[in-house]
PDB file of C-alpha atoms in Angstrom:
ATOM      1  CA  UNK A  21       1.466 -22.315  33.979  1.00  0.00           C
ATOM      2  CA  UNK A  22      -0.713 -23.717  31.468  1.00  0.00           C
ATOM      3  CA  UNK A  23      -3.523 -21.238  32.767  1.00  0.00           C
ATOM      4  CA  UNK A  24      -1.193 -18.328  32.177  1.00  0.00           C
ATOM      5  CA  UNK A  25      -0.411 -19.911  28.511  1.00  0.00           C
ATOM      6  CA  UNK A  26      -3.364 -19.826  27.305  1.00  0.00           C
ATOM      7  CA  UNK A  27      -4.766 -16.506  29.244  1.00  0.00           C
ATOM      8  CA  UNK A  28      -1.259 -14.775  27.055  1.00  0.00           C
ATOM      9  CA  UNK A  29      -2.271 -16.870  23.753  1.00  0.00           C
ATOM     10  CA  UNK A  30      -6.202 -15.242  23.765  1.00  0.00           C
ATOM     11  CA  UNK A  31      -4.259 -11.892  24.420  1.00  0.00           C
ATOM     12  CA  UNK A  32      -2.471 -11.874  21.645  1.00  0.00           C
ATOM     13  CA  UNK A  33      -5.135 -13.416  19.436  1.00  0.00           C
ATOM     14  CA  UNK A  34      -7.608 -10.701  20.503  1.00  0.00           C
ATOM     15  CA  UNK A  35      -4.817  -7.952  19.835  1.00  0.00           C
ATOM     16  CA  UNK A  36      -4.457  -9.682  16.857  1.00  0.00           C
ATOM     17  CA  UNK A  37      -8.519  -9.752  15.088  1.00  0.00           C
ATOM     18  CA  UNK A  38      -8.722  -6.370  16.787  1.00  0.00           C
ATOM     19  CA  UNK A  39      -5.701  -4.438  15.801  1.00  0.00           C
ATOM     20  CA  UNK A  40      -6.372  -4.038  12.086  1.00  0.00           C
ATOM     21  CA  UNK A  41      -9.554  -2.708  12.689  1.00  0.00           C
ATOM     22  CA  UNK A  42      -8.241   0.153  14.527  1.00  0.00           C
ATOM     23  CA  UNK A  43      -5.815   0.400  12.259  1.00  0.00           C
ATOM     24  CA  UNK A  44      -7.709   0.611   9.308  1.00  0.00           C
ATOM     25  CA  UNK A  45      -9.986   3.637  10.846  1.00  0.00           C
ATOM     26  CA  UNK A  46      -6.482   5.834  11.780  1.00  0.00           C
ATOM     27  CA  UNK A  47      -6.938   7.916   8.199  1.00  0.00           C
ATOM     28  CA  UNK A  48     -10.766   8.555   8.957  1.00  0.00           C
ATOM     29  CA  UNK A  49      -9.472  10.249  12.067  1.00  0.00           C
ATOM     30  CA  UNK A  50      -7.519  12.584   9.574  1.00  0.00           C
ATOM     31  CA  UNK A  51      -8.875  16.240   8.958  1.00  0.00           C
ATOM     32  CA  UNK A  52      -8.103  18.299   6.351  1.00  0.00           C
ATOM     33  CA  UNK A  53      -7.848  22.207   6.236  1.00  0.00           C
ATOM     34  CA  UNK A  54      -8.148  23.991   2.697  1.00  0.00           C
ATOM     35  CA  UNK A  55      -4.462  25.135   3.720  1.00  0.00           C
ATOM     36  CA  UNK A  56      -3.566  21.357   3.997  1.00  0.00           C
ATOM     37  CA  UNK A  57      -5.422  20.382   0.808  1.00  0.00           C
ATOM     38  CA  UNK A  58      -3.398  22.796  -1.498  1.00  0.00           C
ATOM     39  CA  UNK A  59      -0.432  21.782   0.008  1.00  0.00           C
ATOM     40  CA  UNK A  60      -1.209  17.900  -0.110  1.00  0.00           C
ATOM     41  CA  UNK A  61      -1.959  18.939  -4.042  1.00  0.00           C
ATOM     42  CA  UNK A  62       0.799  21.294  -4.774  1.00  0.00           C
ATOM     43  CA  UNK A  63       3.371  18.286  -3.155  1.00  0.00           C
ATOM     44  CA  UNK A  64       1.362  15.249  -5.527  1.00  0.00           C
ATOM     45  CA  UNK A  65       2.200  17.497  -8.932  1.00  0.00           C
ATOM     46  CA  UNK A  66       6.091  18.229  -7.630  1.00  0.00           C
ATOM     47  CA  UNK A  67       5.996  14.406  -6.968  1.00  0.00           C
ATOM     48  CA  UNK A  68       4.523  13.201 -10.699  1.00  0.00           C
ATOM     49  CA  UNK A  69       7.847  15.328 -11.905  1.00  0.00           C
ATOM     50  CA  UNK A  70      10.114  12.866 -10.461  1.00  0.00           C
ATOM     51  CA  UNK A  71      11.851  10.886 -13.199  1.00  0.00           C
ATOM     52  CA  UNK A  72      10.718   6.789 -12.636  1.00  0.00           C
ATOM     53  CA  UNK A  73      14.298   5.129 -11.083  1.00  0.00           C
ATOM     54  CA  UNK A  74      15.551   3.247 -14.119  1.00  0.00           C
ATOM     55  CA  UNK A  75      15.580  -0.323 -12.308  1.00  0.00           C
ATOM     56  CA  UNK A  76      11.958   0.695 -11.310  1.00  0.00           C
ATOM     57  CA  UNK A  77       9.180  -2.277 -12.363  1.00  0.00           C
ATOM     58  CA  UNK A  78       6.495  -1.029 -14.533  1.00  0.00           C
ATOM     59  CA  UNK A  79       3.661  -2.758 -12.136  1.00  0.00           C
ATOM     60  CA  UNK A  80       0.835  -4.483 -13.316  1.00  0.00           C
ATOM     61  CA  UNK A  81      -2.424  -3.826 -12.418  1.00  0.00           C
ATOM     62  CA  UNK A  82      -2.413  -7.496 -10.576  1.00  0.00           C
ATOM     63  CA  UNK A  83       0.458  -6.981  -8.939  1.00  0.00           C
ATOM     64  CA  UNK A  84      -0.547  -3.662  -7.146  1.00  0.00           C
ATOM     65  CA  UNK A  85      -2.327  -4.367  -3.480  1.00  0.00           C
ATOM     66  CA  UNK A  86      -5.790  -3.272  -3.655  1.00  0.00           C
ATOM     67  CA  UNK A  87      -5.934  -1.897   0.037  1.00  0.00           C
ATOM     68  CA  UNK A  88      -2.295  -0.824   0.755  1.00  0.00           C
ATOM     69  CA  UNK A  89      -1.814   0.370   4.859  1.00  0.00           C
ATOM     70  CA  UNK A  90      -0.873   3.823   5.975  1.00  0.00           C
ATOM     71  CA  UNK A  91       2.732   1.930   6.725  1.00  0.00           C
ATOM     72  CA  UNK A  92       2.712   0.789   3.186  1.00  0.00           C
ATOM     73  CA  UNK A  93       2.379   3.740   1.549  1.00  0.00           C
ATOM     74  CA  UNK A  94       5.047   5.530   3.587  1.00  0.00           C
ATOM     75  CA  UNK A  95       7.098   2.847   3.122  1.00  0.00           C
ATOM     76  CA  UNK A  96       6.910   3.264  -0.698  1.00  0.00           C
ATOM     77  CA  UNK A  97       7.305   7.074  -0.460  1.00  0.00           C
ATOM     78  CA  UNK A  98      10.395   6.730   1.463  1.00  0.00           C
ATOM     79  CA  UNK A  99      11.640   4.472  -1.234  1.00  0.00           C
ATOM     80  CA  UNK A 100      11.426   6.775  -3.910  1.00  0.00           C
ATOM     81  CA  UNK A 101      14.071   9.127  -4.299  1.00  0.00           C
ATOM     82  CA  UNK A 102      13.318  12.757  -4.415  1.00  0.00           C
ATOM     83  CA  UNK A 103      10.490  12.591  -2.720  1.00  0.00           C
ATOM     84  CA  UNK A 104      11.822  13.106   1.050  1.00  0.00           C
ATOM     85  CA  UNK A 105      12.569  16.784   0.010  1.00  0.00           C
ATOM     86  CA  UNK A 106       9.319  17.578  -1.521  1.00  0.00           C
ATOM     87  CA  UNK A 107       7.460  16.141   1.306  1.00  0.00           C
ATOM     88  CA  UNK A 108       9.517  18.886   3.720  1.00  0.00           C
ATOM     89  CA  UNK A 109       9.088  21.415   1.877  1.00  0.00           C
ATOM     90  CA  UNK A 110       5.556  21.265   2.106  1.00  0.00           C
ATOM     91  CA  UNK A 111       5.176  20.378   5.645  1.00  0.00           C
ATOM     92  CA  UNK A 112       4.535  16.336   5.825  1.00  0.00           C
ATOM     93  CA  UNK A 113       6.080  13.303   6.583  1.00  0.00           C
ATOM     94  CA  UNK A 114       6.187  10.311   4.572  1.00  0.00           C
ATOM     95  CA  UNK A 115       3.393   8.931   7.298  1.00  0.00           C
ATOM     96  CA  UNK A 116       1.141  12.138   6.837  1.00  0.00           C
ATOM     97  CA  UNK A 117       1.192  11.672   3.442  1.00  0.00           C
ATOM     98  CA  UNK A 118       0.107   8.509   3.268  1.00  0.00           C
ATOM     99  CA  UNK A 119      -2.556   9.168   5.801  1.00  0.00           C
ATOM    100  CA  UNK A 120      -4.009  12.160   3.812  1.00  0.00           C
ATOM    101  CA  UNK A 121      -3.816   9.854   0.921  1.00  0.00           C
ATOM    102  CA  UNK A 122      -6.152   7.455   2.055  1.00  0.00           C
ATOM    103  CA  UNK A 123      -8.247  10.168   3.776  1.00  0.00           C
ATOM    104  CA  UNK A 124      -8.656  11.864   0.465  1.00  0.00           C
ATOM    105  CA  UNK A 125      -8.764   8.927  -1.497  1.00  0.00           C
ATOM    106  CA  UNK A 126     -12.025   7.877   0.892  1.00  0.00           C
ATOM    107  CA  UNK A 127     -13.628  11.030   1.139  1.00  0.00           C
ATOM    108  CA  UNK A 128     -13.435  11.370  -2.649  1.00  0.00           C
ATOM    109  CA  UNK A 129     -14.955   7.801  -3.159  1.00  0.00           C
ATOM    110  CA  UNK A 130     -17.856   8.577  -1.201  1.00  0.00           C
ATOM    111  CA  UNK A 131     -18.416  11.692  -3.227  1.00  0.00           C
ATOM    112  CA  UNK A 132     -18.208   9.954  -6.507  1.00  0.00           C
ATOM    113  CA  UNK A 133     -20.538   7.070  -4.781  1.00  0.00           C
ATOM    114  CA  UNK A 134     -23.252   9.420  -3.713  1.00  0.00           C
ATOM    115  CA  UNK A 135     -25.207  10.134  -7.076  1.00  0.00           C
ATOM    116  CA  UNK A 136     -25.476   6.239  -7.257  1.00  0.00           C
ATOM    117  CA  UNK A 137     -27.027   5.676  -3.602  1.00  0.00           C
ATOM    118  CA  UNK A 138     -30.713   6.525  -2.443  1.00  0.00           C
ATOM    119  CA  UNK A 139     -31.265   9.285   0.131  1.00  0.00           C
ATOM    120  CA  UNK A 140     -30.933   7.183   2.996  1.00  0.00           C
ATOM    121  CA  UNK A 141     -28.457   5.171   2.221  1.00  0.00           C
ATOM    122  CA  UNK A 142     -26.119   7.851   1.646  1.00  0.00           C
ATOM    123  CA  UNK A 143     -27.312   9.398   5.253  1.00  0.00           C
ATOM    124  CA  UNK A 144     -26.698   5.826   6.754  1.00  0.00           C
ATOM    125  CA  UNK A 145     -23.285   5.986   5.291  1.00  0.00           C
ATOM    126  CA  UNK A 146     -22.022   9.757   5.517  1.00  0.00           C
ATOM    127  CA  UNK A 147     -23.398   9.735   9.129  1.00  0.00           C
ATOM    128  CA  UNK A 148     -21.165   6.355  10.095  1.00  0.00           C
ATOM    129  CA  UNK A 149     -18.147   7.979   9.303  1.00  0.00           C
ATOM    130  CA  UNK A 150     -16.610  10.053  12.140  1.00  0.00           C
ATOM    131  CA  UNK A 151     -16.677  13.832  12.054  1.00  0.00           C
ATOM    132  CA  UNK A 152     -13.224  14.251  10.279  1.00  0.00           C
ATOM    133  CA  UNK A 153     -13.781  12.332   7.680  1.00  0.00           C
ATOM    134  CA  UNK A 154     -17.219  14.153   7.211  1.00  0.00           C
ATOM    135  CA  UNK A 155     -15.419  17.117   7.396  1.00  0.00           C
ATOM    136  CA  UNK A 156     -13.296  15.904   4.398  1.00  0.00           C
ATOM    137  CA  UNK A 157     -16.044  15.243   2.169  1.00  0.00           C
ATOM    138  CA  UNK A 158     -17.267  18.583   2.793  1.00  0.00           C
ATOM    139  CA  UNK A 159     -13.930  20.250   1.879  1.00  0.00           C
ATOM    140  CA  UNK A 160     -13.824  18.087  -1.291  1.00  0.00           C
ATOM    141  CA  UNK A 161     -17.356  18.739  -2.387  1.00  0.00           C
ATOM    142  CA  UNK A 162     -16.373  22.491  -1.731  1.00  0.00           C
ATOM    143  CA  UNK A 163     -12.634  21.950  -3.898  1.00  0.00           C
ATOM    144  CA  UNK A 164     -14.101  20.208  -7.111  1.00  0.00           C
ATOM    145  CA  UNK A 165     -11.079  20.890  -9.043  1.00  0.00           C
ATOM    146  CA  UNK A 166      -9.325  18.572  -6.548  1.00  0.00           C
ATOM    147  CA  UNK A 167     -11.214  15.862  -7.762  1.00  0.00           C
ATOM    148  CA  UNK A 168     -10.813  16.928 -11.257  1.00  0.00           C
ATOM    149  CA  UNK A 169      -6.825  17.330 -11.137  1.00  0.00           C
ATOM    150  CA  UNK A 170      -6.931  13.579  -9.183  1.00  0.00           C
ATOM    151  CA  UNK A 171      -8.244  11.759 -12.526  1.00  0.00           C
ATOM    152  CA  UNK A 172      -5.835  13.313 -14.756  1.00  0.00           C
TER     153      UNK A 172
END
């Protein structure tokens, strides 16, 4: 029995250390279309509309976690009201969202990374990523007004 203990424990534990990992890669495995872009833009502008809930915390900077999870994210959108019907009407779920967020917010960070790194560097890291996420920068170095709109 003790065998079996302890055969279950380094399950979990490798489940555990290994989970995240895969976790963390899920929104590099999300491709954008132009058609998806727009939309994913068009839905963040009806969303900046919303009025702030009036019990709603003006967060800190410090307060904010620096590398929220896809679940996080969708969590917080489905918190907000007014935000489930935008998110319909433009084809996503609160998960999808979240998941092009952190696509987008990745592919964009390499972009404004890349002037900064030498040539091979920036090979070494634009060809570790896997083909959607390449495919991401490529539609954002193609949509510079996304990029522009993001840092208003």
């Amino acid at each position: 029995m003790k065998a079996f203990a302890r055969c279950l424990f380094a399950l979990v534990l490798s489940c555990v250390l290994v989970m995240p990992s895969f976790a963390a890669e899920e929104f590099q495995k999300y491709a954008f279309s132009q058609a998806t872009l727009e939309k994913y833009m068009a839905a963040g502008k009806e969303m900046q509309k919303l009025p702030k809930p009036p019990d709603a915390k003006a967060k800190d900077d410090d307060e904010e976690k620096d590398d929220p999870s896809v679940d996080e994210i969708a969590r917080d959108l489905d918190k907000t009201p007014g935000v489930k019907p935008i998110l319909v009407k433009y084809g996503f779920s609160s998960r999808d969202y979240a998941l092009a967020t952190l696509a987008l917010f990745n592919a964009g960070f390499y972009l404004a990374m890349e002037p900064s790194m030498d040539k091979k560097g920036r090979g070494e890291l634009y060809g570790s990523y896997p083909k959607e996420m390449r495919a991401n920068i490529e539609l954002l170095r193609k949509n510079p007004q996304f990029m522009k709109d993001q840092q208003r």
